[in-house]
Short mmCIF file of C-alpha atoms and ligand atoms in Angstrom, two decimals:
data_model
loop_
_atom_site.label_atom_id
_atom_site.label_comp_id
_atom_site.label_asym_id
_atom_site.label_seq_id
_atom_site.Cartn_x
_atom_site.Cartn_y
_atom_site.Cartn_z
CA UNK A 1 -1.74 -21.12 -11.60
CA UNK A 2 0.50 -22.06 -14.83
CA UNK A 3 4.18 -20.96 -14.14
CA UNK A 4 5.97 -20.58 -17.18
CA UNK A 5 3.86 -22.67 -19.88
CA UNK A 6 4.74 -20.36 -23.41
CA UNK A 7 5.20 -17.79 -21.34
CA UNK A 8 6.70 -15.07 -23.03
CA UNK A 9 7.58 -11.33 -21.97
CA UNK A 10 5.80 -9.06 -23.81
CA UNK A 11 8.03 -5.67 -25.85
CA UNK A 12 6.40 -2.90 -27.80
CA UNK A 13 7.26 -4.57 -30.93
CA UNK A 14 5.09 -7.87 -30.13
CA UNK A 15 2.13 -6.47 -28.02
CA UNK A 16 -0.23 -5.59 -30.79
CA UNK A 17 0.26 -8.42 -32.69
CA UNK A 18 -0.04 -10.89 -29.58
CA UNK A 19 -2.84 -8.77 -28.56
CA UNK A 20 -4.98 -7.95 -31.41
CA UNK A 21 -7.48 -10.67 -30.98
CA UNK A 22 -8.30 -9.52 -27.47
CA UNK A 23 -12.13 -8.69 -27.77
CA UNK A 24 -12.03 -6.90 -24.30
CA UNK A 25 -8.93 -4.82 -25.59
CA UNK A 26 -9.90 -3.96 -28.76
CA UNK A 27 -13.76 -2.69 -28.03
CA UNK A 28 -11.49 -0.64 -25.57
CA UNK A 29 -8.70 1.04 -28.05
CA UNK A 30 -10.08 0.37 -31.32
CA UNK A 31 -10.07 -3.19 -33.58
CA UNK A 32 -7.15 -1.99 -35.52
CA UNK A 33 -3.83 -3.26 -33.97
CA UNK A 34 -2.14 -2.14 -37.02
CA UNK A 35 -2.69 1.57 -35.79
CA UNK A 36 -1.73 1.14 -31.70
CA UNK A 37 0.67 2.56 -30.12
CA UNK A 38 2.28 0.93 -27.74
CA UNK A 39 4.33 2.80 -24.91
CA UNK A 40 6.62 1.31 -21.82
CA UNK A 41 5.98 3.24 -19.03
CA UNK A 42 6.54 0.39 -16.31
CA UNK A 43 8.90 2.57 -13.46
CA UNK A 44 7.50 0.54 -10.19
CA UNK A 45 9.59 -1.99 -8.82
CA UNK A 46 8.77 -5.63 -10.61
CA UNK A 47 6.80 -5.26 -13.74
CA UNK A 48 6.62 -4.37 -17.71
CA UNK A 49 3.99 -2.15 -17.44
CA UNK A 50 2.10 -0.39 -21.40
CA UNK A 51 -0.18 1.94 -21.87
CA UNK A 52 -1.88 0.68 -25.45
CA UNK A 53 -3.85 3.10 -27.67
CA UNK A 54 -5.32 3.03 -30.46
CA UNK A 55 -8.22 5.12 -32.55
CA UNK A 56 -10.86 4.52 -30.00
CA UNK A 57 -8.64 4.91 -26.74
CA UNK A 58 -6.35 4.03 -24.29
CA UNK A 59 -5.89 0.78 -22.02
CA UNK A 60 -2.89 -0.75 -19.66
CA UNK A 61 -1.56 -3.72 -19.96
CA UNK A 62 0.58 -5.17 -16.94
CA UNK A 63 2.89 -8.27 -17.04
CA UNK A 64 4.30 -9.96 -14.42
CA UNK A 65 8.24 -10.38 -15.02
CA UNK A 66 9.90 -13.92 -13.73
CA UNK A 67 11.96 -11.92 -11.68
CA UNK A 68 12.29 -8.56 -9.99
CA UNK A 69 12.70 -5.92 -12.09
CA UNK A 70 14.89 -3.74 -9.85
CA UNK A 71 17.66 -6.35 -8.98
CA UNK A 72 17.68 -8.28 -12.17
CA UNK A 73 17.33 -12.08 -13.02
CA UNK A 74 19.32 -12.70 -10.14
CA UNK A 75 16.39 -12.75 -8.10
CA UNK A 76 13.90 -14.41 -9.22
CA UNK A 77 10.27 -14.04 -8.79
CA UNK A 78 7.25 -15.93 -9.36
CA UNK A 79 4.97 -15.13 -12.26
CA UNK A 80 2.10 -16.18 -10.18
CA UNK A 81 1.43 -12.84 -8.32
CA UNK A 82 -0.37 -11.74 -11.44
CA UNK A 83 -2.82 -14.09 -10.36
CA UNK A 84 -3.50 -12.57 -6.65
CA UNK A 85 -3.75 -9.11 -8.46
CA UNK A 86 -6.09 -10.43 -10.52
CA UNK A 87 -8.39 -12.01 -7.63
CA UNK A 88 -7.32 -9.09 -5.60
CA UNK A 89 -8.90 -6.51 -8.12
CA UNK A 90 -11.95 -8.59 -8.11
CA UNK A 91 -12.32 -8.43 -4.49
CA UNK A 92 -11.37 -4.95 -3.88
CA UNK A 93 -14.11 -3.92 -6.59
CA UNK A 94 -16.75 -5.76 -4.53
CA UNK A 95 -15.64 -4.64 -1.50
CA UNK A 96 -15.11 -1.13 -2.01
CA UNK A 97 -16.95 -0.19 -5.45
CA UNK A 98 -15.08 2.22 -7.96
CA UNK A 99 -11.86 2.11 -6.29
CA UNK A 100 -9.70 0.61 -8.55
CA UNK A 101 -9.26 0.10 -12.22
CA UNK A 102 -11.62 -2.02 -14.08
CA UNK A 103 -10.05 -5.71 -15.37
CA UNK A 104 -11.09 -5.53 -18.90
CA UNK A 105 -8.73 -8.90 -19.62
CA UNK A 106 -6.48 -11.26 -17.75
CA UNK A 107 -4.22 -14.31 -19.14
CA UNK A 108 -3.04 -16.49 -16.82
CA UNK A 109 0.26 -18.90 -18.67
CA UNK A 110 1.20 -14.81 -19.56
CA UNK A 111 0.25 -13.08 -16.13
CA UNK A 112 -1.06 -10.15 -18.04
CA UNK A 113 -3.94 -8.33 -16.86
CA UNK A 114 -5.53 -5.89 -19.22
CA UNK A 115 -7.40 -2.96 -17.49
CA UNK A 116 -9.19 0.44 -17.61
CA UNK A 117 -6.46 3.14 -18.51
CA UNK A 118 -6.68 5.97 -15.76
CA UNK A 119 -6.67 9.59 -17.23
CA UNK A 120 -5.68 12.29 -15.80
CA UNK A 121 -4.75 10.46 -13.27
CA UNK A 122 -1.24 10.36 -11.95
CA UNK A 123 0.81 8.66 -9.57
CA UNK A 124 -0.51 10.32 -6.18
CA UNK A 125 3.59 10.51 -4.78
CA UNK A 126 4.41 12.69 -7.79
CA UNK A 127 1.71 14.93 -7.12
CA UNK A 128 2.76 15.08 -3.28
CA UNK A 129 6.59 16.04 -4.19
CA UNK A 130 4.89 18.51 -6.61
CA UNK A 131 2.88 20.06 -4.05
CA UNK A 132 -0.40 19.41 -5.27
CA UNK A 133 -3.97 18.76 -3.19
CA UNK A 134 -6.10 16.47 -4.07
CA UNK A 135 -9.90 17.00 -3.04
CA UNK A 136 -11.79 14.64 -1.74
CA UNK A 137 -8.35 12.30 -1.08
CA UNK A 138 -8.87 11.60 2.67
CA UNK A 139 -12.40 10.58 2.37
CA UNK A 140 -11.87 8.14 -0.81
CA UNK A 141 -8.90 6.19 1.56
CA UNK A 142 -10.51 6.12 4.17
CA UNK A 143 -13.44 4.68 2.99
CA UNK A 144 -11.34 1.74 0.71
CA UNK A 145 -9.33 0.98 4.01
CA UNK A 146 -12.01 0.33 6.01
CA UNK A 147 -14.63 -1.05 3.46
CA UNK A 148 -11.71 -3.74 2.35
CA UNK A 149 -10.68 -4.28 5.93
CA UNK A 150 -14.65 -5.11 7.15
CA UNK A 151 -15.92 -6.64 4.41
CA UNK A 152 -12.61 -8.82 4.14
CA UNK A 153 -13.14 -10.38 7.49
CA UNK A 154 -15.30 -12.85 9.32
CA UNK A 155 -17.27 -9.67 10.48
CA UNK A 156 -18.97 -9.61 7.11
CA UNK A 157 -17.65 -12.49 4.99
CA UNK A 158 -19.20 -15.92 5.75
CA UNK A 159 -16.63 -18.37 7.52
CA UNK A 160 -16.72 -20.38 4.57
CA UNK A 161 -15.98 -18.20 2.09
CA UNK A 162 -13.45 -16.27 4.19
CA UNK A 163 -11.51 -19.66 4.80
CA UNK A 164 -11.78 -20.76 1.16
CA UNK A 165 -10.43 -17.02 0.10
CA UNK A 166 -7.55 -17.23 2.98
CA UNK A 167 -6.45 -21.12 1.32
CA UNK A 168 -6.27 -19.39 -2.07
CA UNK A 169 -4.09 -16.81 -1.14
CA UNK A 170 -1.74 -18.90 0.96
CA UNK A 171 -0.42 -20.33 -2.18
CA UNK A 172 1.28 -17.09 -2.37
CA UNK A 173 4.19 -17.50 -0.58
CA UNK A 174 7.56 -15.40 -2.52
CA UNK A 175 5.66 -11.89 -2.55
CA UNK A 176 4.72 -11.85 1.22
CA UNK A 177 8.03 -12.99 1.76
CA UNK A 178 9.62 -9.75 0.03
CA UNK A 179 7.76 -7.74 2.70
CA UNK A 180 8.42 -10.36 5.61
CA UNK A 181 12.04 -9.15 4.74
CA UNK A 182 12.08 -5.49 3.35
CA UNK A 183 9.61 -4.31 5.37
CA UNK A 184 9.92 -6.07 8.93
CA UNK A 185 13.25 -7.18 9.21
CA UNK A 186 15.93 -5.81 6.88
CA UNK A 187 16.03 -2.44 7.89
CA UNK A 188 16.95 -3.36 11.88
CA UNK A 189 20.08 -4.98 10.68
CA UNK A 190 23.28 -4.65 7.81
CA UNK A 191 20.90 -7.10 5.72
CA UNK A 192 23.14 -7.88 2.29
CA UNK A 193 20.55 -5.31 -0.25
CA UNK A 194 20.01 -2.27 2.23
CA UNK A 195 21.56 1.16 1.90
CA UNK A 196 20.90 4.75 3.56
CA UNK A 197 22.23 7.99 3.13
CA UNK A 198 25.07 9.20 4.06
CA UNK A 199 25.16 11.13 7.94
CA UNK A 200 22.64 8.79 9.43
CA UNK A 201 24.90 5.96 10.71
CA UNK A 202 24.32 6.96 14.00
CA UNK A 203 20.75 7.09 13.97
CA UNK A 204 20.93 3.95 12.17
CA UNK A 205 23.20 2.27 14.81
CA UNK A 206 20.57 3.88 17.41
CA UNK A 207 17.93 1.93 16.06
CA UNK A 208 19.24 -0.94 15.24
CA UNK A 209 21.06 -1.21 19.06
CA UNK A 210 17.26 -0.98 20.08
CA UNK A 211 16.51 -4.15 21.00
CA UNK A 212 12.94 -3.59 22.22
CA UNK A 213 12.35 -1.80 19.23
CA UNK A 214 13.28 -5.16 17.32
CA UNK A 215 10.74 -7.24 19.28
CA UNK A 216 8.46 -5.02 18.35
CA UNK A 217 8.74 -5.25 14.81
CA UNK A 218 9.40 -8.97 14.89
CA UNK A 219 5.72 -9.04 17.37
CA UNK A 220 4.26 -6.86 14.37
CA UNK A 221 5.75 -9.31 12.18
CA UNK A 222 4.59 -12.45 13.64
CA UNK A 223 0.82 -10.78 13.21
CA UNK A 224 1.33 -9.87 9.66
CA UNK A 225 2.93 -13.71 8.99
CA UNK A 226 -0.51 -15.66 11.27
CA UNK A 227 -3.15 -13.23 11.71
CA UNK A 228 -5.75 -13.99 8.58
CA UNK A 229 -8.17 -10.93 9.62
CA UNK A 230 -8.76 -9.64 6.18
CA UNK A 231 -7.42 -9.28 2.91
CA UNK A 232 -5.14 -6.47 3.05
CA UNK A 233 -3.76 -4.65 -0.07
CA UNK A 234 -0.07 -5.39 1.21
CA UNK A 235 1.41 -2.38 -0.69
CA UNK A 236 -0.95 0.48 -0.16
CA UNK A 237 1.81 3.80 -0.42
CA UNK A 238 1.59 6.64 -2.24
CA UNK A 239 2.78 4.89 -5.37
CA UNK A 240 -0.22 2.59 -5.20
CA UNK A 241 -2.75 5.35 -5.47
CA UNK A 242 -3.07 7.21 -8.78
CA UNK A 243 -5.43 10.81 -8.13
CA UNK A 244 -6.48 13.68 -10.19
CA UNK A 245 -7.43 17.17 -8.52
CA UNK A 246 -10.59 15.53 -7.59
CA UNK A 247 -10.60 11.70 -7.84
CA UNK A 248 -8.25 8.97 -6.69
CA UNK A 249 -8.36 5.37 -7.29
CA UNK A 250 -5.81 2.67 -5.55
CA UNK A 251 -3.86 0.11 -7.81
CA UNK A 252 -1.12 -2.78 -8.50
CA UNK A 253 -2.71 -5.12 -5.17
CA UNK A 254 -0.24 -7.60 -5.99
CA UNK A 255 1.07 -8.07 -2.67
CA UNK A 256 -2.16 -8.79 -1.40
CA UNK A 257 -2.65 -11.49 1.33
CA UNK A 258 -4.79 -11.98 4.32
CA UNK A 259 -3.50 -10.19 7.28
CA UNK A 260 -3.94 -7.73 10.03
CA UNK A 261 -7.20 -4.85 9.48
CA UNK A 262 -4.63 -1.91 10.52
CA UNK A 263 -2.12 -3.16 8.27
CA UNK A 264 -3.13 -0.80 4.91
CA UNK A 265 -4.02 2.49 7.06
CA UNK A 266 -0.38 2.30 8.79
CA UNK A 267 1.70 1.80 5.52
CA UNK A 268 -0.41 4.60 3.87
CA UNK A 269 -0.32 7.34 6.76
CA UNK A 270 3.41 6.24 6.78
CA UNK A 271 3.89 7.51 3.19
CA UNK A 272 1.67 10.26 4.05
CA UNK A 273 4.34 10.98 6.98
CA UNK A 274 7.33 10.50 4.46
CA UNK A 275 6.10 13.20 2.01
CA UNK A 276 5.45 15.37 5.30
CA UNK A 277 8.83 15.40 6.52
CA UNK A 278 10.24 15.49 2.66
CA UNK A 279 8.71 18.90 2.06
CA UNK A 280 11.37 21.25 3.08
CA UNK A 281 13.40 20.02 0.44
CA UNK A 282 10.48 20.58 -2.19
CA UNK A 283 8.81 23.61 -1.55
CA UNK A 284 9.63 27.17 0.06
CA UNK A 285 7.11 29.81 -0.25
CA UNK A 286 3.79 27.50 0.41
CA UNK A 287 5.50 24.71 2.97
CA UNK A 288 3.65 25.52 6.12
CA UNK A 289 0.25 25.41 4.46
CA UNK A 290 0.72 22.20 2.28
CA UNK A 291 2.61 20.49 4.90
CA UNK A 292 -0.69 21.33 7.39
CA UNK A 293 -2.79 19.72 4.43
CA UNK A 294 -0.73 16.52 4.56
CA UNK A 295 -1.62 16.08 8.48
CA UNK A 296 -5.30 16.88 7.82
CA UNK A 297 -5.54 14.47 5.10
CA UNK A 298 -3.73 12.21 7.50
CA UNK A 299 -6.22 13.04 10.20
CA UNK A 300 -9.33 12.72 7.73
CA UNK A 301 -8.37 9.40 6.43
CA UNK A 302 -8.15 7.81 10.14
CA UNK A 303 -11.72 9.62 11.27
CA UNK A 304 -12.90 8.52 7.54
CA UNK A 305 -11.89 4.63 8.57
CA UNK A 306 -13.48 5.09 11.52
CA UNK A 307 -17.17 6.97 10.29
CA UNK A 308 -16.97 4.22 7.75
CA UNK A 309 -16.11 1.18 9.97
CA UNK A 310 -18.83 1.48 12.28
CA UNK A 311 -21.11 2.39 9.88
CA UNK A 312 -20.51 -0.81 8.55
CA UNK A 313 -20.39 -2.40 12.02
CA UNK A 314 -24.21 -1.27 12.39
CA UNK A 315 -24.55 -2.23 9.12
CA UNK A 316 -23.64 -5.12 7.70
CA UNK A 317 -22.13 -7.09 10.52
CA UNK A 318 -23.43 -10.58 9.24
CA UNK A 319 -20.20 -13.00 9.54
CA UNK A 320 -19.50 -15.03 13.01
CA UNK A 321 -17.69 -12.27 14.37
CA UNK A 322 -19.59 -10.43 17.51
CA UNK A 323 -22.90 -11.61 16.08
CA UNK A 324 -26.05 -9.62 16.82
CA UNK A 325 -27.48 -12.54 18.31
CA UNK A 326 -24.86 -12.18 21.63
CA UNK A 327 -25.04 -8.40 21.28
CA UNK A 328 -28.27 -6.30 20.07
CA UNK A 329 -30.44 -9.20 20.37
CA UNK A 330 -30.17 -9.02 23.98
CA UNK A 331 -30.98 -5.44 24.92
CA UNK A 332 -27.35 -4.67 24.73
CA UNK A 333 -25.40 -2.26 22.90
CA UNK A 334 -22.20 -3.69 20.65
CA UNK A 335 -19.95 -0.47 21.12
CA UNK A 336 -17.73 -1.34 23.46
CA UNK A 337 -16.78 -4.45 21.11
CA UNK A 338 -16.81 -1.93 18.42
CA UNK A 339 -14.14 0.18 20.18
CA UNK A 340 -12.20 -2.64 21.34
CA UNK A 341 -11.93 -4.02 17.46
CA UNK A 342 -10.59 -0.68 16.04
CA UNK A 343 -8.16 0.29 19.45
CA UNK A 344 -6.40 -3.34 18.33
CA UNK A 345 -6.65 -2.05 14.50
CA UNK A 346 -5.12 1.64 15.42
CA UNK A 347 -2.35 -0.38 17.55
CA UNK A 348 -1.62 -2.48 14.42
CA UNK A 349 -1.62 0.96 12.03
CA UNK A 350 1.02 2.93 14.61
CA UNK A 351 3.47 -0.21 14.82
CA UNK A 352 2.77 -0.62 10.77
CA UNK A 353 3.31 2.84 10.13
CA UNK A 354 6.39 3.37 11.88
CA UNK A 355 8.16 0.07 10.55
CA UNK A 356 6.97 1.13 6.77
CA UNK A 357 8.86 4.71 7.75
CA UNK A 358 12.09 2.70 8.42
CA UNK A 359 12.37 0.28 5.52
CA UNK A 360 11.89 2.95 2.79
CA UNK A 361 14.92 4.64 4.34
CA UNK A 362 17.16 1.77 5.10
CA UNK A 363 16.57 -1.26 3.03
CA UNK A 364 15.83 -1.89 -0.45
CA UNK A 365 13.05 0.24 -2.73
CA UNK A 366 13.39 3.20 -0.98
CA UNK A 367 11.13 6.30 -1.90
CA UNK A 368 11.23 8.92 -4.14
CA UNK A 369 9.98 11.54 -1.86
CA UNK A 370 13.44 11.46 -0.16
CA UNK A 371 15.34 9.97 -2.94
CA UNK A 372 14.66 13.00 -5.31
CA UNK A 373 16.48 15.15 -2.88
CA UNK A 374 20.10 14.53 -4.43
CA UNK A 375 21.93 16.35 -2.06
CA UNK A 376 22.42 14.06 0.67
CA UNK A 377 23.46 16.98 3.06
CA UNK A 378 19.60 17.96 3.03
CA UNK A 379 18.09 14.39 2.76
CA UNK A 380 19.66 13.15 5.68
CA UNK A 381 18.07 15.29 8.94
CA UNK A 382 14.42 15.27 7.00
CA UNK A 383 14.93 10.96 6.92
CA UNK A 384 16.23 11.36 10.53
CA UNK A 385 13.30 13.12 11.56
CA UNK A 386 11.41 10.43 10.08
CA UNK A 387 13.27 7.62 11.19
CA UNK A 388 13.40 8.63 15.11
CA UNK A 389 9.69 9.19 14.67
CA UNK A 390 9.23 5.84 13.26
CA UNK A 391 10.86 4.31 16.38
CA UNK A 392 8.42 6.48 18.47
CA UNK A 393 5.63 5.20 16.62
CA UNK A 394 6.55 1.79 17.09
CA UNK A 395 7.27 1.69 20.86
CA UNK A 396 4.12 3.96 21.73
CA UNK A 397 1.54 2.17 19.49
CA UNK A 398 -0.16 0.30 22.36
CA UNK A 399 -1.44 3.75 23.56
CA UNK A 400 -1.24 6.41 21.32
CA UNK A 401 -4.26 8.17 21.28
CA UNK A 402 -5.51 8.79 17.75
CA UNK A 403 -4.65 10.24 14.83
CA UNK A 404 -4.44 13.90 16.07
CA UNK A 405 -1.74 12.40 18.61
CA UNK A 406 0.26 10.67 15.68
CA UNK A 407 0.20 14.63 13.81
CA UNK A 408 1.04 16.13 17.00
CA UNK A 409 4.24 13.75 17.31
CA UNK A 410 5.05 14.58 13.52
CA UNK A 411 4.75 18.90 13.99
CA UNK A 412 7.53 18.24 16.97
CA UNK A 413 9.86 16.33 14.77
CA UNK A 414 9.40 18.45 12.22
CA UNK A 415 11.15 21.05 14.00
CA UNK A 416 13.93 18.62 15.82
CA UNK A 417 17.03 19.19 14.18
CA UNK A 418 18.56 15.41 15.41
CA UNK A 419 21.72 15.14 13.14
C1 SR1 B 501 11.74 -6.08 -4.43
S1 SR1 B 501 10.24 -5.30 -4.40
C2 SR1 B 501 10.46 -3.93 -3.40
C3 SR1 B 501 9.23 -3.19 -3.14
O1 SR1 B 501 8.60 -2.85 -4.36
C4 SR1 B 501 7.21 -3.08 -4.26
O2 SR1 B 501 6.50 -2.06 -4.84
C5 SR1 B 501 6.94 -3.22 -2.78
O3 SR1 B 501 6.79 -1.98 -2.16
C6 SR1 B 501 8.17 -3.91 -2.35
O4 SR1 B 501 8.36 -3.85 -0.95
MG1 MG B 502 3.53 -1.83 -6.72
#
């Protein structure tokens, strides 16, 4: 990992030249730079992001900044996560095949990564504030969670291999650290970078008075920091996840380390959530019905994870973990062990879930299914709704039942009016 050797931040103006020997690229877009275009359309949170095309078609090409992109050079940022996207696009592609754009190029001293341009895709959170349904969504997610989630772990992976892959990524030390913060512990306190709309100080001084609710998050915490399970995307929302009508693939797995199995499933169903209780300030006439196909795509990805994860159990279960050898190969079936595995992955999702519903409404990087609602007067009972289920979430994840439990609890708040 070079940091900073000729590194230089890339600008329309210099990308074609810079780029134009790029074999990968230009068998892509065409061999004459001369004739790209080149267009910024970078609007996440930390990189330059281009979309490059040229006579024969289109590419992306993403570039770590040295610091984050929504604060400013005042906080800086290491260049080096392009290098666990990089490995982390690699893995995911193995792991779960076809799920995420195809590396065509990557350059280390410039943590660029050149890959696949997705088209029509869009960003799956603008199609949610739109209103739109994407077939086939549920299945797709579920199937990436729990295919990157086995095949991560010691369940499949040999020890070896899983050790060597848990050393490389504990080099990366600033971007978990943005989560360790944002996520788990900013939002239960007046940290320096938070905000939240105005009318929910009292919900906000609810929570944060709620000191078993803290431990909670700082237990959930404490298993994200130590507990190597599997490589875990580490940023898997809505904005992470570009779809068509039809087809979805998941992207930018720059915060990925190794980490807790239910950790992915609980951020995503809490963005899933988010857009949920956001609706009433998007939509009139069709509201009930898309806001019912937002739980059952929420309900499809967790029985999708599960079809999917023993499937793969029966499958392909060839690490250390519950061997056959203890299990099948003495007359005995393995699914109580099974069971056992996923109830500790569903009670890592709910506590996950609930904690990723707080931060994007009281710390830093919050989301633009609530943020698009300008008036605050509207915004602020939907996020309260969201925030008091969030709490719920968290203190009831040892025994919620399943996913149809989790929807149930989301219909009631849906009609609480708490502020
Ligand atoms: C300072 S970075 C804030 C957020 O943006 C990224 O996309 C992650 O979600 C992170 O938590
Ligand atoms: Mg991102």
């Amino acid at each position: 990992m070079v940091e900073d050797a000729g590194y230089e931040a890339l600008n329309v103006d210099t990308l074609a030249t810079r780029l134009q020997g790029v074999a990968s690229l230009s068998e892509v877009v065409g061999g004459d730079a001369a004739g790209w275009t080149v267009t910024e359309v970078g609007d996440g949170n930390l990189n330059l992001v281009f979309i490059v095309e040229g006579g024969a078609g289109k590419a992306i090409v993403k570039q770590a900044l040295p610091y984050v992109r929504l604060v400013g050079d005042s906080w800086p940022l290491p260049l080096y996560r392009a290098f666990y996207e990089h490995h982390a696009l690699i893995r995911q592609e193995k792991r779960a095949p076809g799920s995420v754009p195809q590396v065509l190029h990557y350059d280390e001293p410039q943590a660029m990564i050149v890959m696949e341009f997705l088209e029509p895709h869009i960003i799956l959170r603008r199609k949610l504030i739109n209103g739109e349904k994407v077939e086939g969504l549920a299945a797709f997610l579920g199937n990436f969670c729990a295919q990157t989630a086995f095949r991560g772990s010691e369940l499949s992976m040999a020890s070896a291999e899983k050790k060597a892959d848990v050393g490389l990524f504990s080099g990366n030390v600033e971007i978990p650290a943005i989560t360790e913060a944002l996520v788990f512990t900013d939002p239960y306190y007046s940290a320096e970078m938070n905000n939240h709309t105005a009318g929910l100080d009292g919900v906000v001084a609810t929570l944060r008075a709620d000191t078993a609710l803290k431990v909670k998050a700082q237990m959930m915490l404490q298993r994200f920091a130590s507990n190597t399970e599997t490589m875990v995307h580490g940023d898997l929302h809505s904005g992470s996840i570009m779809s068509t009508d039809t087809s979805s693939r998941v992207i930018d797995p720059e915060f990925a380390q190794y980490g807790p199995m239910g950790f992915d499933i609980g951020m995503l169903i809490a963005n899933f959530l988010m857009s949920y209780f956001s609706q009433p300030a998007h939509r009139a006439d069709d509201l009930d019905d898309y806001q019912s196909w937002i739980l059952q795509v929420i309900a499809d990805t967790c029985a999708g994870f599960e079809t999917e994860f023993r499937r793969l159990w029966a499958t392909e279960r060839t690490g250390m973990l519950y061997p056959k050898s203890l299990f099948e190969d003495q007359g005995q079936d393995s699914k109580p062990a099974c069971d056992a595995v996923l109830a500790h992955i569903w009670q890592d999702a709910w506590a996950v879930c609930g904690i990723e519903m707080h931060r994007r409404c009281l710390s830093l990087a919050h989301n633009a299914d609530f943020e698009d609602i300008a008036d605050e007067a509207i915004r602020a009972p939907l996020e309260a709704r969201n925030l008091m289920m969030g709490a719920d979430l968290i203190h009831r994840s040892q025994d919620l039942s399943g996913a149809s439990a989790v929807c149930d609890m989301a219909r009631a708040y849906n009609e609480r009016d708490i502020l």
